Short mmCIF file of C-alpha atoms (C1' of nucleotides) in Angstrom, two decimals:
data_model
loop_
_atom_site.label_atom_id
_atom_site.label_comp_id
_atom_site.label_asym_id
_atom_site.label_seq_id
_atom_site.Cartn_x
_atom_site.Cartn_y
_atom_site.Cartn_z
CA UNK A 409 -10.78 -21.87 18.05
CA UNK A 410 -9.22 -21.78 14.98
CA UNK A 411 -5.48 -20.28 14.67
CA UNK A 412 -3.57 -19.16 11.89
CA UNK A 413 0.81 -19.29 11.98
CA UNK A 414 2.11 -16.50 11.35
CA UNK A 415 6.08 -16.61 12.46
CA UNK A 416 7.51 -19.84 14.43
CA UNK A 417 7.15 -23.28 14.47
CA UNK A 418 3.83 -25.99 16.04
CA UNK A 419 2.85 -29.08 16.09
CA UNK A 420 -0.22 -31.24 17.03
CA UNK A 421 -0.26 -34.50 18.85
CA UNK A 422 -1.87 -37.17 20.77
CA UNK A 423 -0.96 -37.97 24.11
CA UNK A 424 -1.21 -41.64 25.70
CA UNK A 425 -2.36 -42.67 29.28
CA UNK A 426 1.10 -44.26 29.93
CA UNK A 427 3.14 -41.16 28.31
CA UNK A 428 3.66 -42.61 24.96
CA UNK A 429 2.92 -39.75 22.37
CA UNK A 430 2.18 -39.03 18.50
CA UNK A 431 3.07 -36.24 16.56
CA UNK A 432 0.17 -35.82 13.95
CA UNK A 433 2.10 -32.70 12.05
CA UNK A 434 4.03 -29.74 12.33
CA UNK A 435 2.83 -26.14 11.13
CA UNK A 436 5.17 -23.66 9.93
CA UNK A 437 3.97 -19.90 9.37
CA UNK A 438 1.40 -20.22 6.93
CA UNK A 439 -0.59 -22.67 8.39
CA UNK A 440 -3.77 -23.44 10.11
CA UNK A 441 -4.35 -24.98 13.19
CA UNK A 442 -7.11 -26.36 14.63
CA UNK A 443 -8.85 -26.57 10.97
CA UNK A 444 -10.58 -30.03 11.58
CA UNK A 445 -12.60 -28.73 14.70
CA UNK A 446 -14.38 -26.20 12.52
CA UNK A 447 -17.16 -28.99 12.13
CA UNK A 448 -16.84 -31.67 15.02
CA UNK A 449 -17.29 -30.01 18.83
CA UNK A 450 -13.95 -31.90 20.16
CA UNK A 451 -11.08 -33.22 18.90
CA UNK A 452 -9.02 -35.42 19.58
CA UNK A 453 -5.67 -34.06 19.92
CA UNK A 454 -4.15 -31.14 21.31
CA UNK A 455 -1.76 -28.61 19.60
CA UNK A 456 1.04 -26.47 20.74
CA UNK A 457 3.89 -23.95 19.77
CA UNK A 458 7.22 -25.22 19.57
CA UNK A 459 9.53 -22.00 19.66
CA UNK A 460 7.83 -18.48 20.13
CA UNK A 461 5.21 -17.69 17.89
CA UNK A 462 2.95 -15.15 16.23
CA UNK A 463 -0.20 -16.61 15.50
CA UNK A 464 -4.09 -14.77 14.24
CA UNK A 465 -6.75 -16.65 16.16
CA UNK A 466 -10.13 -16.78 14.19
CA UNK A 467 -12.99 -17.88 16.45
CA UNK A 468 -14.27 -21.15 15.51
CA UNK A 469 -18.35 -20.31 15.58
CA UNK A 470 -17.74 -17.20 13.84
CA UNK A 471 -15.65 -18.95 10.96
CA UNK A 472 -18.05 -21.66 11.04
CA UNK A 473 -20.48 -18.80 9.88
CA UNK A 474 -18.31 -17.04 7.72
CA UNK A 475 -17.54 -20.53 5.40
CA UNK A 476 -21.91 -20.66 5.01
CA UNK A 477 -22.12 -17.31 4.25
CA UNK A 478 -19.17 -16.98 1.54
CA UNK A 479 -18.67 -19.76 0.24
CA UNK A 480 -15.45 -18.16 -1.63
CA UNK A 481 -13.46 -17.69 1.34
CA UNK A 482 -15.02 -21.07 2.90
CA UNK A 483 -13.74 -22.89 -0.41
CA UNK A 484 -10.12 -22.09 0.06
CA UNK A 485 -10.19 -22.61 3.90
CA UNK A 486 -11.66 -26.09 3.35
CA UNK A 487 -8.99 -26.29 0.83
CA UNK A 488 -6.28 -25.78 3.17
CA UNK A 489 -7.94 -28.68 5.35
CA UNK A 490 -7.91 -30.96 2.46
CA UNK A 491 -4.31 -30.28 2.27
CA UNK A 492 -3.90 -31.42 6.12
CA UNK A 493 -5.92 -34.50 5.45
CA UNK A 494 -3.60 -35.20 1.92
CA UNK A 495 -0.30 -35.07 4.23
CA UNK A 496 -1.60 -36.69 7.10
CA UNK A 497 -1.96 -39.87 5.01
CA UNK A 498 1.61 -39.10 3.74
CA UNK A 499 2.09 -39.16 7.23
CA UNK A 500 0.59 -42.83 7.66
CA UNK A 501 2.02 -44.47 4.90
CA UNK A 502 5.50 -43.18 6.00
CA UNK A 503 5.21 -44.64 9.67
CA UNK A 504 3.38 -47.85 8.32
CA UNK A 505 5.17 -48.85 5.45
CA UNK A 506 8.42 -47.24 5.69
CA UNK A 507 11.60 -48.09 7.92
CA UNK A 508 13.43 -45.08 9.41
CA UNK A 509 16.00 -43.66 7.42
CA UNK A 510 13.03 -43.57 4.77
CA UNK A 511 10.65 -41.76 7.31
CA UNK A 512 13.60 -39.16 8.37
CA UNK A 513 14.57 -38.46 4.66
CA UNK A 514 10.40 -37.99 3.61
CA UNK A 515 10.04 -35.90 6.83
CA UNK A 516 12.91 -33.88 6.05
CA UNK A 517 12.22 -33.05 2.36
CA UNK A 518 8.62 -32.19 3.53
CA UNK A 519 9.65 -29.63 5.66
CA UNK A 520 12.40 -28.09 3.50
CA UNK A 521 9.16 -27.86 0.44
CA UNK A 522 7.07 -26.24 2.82
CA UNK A 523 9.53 -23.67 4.36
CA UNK A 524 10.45 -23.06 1.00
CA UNK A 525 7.27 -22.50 0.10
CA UNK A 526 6.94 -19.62 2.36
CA UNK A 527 10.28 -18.33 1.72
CA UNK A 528 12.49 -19.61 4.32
CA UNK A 529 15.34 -21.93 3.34
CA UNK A 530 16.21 -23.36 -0.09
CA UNK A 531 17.00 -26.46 -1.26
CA UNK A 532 20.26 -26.54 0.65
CA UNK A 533 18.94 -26.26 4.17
CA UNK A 534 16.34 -24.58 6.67
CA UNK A 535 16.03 -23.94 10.46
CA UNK A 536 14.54 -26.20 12.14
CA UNK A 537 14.14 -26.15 15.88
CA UNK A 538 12.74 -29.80 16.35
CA UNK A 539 14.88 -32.02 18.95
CA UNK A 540 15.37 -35.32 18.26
CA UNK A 541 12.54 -36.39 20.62
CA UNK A 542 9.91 -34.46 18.19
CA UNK A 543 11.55 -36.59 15.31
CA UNK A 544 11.24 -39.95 17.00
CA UNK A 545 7.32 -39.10 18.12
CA UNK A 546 6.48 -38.02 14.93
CA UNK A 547 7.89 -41.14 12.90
CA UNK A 548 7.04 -43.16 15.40
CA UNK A 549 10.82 -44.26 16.48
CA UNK A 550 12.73 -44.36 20.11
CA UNK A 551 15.13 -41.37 20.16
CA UNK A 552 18.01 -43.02 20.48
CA UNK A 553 17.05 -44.47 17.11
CA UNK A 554 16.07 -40.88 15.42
CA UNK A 555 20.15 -40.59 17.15
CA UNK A 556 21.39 -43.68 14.90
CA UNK A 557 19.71 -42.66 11.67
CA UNK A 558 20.58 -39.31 11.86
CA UNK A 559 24.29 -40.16 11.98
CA UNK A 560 23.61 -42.77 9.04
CA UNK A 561 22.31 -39.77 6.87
CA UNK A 562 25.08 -37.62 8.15
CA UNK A 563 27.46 -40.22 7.18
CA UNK A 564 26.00 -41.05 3.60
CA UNK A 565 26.75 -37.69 2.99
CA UNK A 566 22.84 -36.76 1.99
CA UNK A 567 21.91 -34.66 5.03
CA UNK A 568 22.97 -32.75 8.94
CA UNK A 569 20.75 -31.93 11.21
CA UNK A 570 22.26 -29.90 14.28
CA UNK A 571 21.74 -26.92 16.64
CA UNK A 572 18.44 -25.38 15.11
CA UNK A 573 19.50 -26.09 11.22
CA UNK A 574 18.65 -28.73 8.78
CA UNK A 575 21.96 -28.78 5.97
CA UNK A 576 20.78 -30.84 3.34
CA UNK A 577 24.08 -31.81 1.70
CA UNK A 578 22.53 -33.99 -1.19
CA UNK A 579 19.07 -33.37 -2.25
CA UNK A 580 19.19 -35.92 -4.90
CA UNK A 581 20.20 -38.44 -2.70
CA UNK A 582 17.82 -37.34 -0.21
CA UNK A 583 14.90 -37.35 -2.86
CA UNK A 584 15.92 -40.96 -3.87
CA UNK A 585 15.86 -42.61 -0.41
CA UNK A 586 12.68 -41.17 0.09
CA UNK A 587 11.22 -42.82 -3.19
CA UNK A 588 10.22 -39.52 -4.05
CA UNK A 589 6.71 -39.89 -4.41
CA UNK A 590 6.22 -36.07 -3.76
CA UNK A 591 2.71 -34.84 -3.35
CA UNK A 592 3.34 -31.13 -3.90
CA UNK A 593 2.72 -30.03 -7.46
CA UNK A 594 4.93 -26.93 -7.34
CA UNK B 554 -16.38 -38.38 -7.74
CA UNK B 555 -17.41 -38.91 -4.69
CA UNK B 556 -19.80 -42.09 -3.25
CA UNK B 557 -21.74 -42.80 -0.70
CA UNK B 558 -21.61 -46.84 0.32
CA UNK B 559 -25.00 -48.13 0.68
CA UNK B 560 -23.67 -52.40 0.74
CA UNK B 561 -20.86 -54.08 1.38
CA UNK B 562 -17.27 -53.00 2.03
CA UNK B 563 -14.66 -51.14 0.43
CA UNK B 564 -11.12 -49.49 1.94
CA UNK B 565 -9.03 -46.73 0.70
CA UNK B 566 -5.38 -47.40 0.49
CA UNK B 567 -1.96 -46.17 -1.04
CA UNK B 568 0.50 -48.28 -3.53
CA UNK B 569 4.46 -47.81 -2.85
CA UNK B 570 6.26 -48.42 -6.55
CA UNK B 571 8.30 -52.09 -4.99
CA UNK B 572 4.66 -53.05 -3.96
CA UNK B 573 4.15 -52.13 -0.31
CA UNK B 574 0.35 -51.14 0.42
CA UNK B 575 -1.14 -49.09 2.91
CA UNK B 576 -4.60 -49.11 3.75
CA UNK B 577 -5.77 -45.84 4.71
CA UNK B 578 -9.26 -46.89 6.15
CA UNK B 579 -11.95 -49.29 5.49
CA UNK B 580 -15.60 -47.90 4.49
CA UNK B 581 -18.96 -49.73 5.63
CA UNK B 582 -22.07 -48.90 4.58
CA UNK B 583 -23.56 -45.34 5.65
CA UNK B 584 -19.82 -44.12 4.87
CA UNK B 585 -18.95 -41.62 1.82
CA UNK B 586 -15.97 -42.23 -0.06
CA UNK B 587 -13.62 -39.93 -1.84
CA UNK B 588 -14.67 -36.91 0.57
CA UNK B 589 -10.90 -35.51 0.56
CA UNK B 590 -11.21 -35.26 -3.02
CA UNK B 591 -14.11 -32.37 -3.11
CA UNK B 592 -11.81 -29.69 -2.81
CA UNK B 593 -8.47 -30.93 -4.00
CA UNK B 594 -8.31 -31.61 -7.35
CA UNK B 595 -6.36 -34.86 -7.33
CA UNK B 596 -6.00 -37.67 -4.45
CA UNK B 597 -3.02 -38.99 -3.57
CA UNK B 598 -4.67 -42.58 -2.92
CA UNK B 599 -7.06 -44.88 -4.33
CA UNK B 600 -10.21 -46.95 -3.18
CA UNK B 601 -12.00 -50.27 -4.21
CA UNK B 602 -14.24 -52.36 -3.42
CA UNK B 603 -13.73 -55.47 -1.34
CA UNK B 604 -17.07 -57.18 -1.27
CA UNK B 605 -20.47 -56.55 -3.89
CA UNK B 606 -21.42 -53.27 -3.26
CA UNK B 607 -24.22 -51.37 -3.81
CA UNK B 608 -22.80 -47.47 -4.14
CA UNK B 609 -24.39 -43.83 -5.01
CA UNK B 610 -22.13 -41.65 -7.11
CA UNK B 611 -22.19 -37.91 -6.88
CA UNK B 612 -20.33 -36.04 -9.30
CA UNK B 613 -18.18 -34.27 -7.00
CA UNK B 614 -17.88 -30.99 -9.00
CA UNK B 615 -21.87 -30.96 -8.31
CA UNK B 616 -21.24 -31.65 -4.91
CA UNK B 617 -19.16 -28.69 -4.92
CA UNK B 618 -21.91 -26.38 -6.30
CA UNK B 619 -24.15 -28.16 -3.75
CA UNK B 620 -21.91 -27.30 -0.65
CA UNK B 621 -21.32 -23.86 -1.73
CA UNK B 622 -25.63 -22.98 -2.69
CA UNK B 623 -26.76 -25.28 0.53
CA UNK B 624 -24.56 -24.83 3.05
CA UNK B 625 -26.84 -26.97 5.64
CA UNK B 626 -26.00 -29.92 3.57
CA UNK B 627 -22.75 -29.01 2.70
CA UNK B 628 -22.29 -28.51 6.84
CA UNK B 629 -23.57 -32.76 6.93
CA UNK B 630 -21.22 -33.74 4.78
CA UNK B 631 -18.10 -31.79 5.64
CA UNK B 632 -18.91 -33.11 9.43
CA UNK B 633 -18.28 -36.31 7.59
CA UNK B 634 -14.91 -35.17 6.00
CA UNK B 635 -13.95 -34.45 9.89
CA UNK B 636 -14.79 -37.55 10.88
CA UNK B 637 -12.57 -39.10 8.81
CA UNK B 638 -9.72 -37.17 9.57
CA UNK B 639 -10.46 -37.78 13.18
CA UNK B 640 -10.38 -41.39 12.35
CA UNK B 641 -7.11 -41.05 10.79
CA UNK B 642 -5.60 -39.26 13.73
CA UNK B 643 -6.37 -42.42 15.38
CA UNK B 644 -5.26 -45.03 13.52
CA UNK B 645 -1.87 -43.14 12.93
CA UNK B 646 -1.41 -43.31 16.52
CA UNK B 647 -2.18 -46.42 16.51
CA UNK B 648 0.61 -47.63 13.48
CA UNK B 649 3.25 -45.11 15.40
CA UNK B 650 2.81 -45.49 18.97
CA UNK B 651 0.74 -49.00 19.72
CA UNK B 652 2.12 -52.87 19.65
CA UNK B 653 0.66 -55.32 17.32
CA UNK B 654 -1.94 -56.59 19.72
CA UNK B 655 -3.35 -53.56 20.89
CA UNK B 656 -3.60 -52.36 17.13
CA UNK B 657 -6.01 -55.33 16.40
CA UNK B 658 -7.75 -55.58 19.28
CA UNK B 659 -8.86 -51.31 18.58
CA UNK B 660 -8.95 -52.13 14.43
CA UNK B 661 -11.92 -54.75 15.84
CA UNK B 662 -13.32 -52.73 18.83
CA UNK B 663 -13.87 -49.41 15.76
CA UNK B 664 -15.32 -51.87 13.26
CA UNK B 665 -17.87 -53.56 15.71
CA UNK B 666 -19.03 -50.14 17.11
CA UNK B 667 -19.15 -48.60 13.46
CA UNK B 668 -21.17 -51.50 11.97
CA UNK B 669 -23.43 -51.63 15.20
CA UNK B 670 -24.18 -48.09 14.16
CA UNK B 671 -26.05 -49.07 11.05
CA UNK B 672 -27.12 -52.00 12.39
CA UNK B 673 -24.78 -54.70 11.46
CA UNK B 674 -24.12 -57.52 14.07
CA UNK B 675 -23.77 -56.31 18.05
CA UNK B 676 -21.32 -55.95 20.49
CA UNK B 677 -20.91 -59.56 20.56
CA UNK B 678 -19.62 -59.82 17.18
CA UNK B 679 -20.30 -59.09 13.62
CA UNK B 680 -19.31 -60.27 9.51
CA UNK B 681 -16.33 -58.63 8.27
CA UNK B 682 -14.78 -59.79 5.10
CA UNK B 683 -11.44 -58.76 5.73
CA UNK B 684 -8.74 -61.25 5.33
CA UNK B 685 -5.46 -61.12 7.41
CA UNK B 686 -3.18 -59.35 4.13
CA UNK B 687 -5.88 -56.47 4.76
CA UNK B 688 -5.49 -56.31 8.29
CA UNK B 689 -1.77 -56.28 8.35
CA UNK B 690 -1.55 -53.46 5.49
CA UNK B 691 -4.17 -51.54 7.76
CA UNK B 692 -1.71 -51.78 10.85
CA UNK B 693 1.79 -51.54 9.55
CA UNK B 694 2.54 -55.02 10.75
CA UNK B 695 3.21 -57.99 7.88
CA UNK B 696 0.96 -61.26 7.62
CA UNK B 697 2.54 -63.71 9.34
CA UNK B 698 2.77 -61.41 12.81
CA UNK B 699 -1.31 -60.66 11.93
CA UNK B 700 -1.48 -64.38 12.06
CA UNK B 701 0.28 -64.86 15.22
CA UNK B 702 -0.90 -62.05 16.69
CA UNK B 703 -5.31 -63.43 16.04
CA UNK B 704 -3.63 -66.44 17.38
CA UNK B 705 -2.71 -64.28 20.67
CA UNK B 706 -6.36 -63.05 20.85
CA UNK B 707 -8.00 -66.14 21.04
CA UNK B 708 -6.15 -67.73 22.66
CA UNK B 709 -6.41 -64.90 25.41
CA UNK B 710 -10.40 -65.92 24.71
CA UNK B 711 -11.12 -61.91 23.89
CA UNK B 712 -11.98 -62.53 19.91
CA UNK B 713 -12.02 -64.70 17.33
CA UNK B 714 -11.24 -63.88 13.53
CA UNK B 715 -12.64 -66.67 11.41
CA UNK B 716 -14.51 -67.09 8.13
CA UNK B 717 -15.55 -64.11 7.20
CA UNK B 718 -16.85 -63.30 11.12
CA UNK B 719 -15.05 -61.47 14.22
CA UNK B 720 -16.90 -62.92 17.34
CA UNK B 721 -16.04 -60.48 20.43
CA UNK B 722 -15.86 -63.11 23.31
CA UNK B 723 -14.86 -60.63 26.15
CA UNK B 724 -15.97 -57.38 25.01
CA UNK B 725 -14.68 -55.85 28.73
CA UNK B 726 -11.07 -57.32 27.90
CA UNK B 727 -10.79 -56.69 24.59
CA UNK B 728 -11.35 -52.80 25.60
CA UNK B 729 -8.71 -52.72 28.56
CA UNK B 730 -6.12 -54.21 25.85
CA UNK B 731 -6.81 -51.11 23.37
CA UNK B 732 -6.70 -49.25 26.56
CA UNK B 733 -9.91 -48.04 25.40
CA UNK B 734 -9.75 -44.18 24.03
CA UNK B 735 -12.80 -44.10 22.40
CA UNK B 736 -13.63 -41.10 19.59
CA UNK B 737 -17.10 -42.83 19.67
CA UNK B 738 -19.43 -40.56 21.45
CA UNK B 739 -21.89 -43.02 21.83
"C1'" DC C 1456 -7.31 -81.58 -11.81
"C1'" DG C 1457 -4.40 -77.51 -11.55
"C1'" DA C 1458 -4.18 -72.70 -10.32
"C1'" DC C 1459 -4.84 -69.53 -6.98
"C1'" DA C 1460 -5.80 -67.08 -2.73
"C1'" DC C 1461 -5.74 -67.54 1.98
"C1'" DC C 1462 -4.36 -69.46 6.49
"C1'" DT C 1463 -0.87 -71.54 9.43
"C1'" DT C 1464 3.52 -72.71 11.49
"C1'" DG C 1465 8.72 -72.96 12.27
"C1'" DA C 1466 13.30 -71.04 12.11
"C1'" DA C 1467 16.43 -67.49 11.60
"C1'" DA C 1468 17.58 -62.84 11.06
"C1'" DC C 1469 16.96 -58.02 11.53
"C1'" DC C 1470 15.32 -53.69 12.70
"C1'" DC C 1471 14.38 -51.21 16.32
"C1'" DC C 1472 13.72 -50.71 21.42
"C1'" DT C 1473 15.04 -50.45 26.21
"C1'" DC C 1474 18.33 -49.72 29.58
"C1'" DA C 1475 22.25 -47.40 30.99
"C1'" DA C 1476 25.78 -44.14 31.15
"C1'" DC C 1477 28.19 -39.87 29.94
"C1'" DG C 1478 29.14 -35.10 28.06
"C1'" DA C 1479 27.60 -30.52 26.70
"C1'" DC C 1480 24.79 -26.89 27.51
"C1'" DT C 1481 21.26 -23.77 30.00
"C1'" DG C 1482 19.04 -21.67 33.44
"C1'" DT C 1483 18.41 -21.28 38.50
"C1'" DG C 1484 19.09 -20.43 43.16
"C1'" DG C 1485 22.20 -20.39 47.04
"C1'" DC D 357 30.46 -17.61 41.50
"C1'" DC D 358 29.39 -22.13 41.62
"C1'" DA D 359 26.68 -26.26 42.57
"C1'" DC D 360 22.56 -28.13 40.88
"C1'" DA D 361 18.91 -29.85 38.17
"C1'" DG D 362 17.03 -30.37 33.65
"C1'" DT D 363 17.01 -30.95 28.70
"C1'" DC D 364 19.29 -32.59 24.76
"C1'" DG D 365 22.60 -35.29 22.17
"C1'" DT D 366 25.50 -39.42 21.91
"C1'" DT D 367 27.03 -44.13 22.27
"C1'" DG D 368 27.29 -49.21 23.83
"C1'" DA D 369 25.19 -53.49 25.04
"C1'" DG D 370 21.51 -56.55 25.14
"C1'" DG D 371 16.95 -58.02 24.29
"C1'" DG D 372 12.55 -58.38 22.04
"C1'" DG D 373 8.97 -57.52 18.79
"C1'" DT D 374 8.47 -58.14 14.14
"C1'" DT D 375 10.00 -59.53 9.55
"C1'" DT D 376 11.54 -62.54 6.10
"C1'" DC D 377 12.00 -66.97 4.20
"C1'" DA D 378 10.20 -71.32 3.59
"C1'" DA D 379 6.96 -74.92 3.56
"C1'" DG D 380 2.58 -77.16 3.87
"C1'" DG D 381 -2.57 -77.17 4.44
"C1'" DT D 382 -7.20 -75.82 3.12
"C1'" DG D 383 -10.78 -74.17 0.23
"C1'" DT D 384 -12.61 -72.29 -4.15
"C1'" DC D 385 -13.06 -71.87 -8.94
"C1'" DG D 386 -12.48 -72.75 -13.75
#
DNA sequence: CGACACCTTGAAACCCCTCAACGACTGTGG
DNA sequence: CCACAGTCGTTGAGGGGTTTCAAGGTGTCG
């Protein structure tokens, strides 16, 4: 099935055989879930809410007809999992090629555009009810790391995050460590 | 526009401004390239070739019109598109959650089954023109630890990278080390 | 022959991880 | 009401996987 987020936060992951586990993404309301199995039977992750939620489930065989028979709404649904696809290779570069005050201060400013986008936060801050263990599985760091780099942004002066809110104290700072290379248009 | 790869090689990949790459995936013949870019109107990373290759362009705005008036083919194709992504799931679990060893011995262990698909080389090995800079801006991991780390796997006697040709010497042991979570159905 | 790309190896340093311990907070059951 | 377990955040110490720097070797191509 296919769900759609209406209020609260989710994420999707991968778990390993010995425990270790990925964060592929986080949706905020707004977003889809479950988008790539529209096509292929099975995926290969799992998904699941991260604070109470409201979500709109859409049954995956009858959207599957719905996107052949109107190709309209089918356009900007397969938009929307375009979209995933763009950020999930944000999402690789970051933990390949980037070390983890970079990753935190991308991961950060991602969240505070999308929220934004949907009207919650500014510029200045959002909630955020991700623990530090969500962090480090998404970026691919140990917690107590996520811990250290935290503090380093706290300390720089360009961001806090603590007890359900993101305070983003510098966004220019922010926007700088992250090499701002910002796929969102507006 | 979008291609379909009928020869040779080619990967997709993203450029950081001070010159760190990323390779998003590699393509082999039988794959499309540039599927993300249907829907979206602009890509956030490139591809090239890597080897002569023999490619069919499809003007993706066509390709559009086509998925939208023949939805059987546009189903093909976007089944494609979710392939990918699935792909990508993987191999940012691999960057974020595996050790350099157990990256490689997978990268290997998806090429081999991929090329035996169409028909290139068997389980026992098969050409593959990557060299070691490629490999280690696949995985997150720099050159010289690639180098060490094809060391490690022959000298375990599972594979050997040389000359243009992996050769798979313990297929069995080369799967326990990627602790073998296949997306291959068969 | 020189330029260049690629492979290889050693040494040292660094980023990040693991292990370990402690405090704060929350919910739970006795 | 309080002990208890559980989750989360925090910090120190030590170790290891990986990187960087550096150098040399090979092969190819113009």
């Amino acid at each position: 099935s296919v769900f759609m987020l209406q209020e609260g936060w989710a994420y999707s992951f991968k778990l390993l055989r010995d425990g270790r586990r990925q964060i592929v993404g986080f949706a905020v309301p707004g977003d889809f879930l479950g988008l790539h199995s529209v096509l292929l039977p099975k995926s290969n992750y799992s998904a699941m809410t991260l604070t109470d939620a409201v979500v709109s489930e859409v049954d995956a065989e009858r959207l599957g007809r719905i996107i052949r028979r109107r190709p309209g709404l089918g356009s900007a649904i397969l938009w929307s999992a375009s979209w995933d696809t763009a950020m999930l290779v944000e999402h690789l570069v970051d933990v390949g090629r980037r070390n983890a005050i970079e990753r935190l201060a991308r991961l950060l400013l991602e969240l505070q555009v999308r929220l934004e986008l949907v009207g919650l936060g500014s510029d200045r801050g959002f909630e955020c009810p991700l623990t530090q263990g969500m962090l480090a599985d998404a970026l691919g760091l140990s917690i107590v790391h996520v811990n250290r780099t935290l503090r380093q942004l706290r300390e720089r002066g360009l961001a806090t995050v603590d007890s359900g809110r993101v305070v983003v104290n510098n966004p220019e700072g922010l926007r700088a460590l992250a090499a701002c290379e910002n796929i969102y248009p507006h």
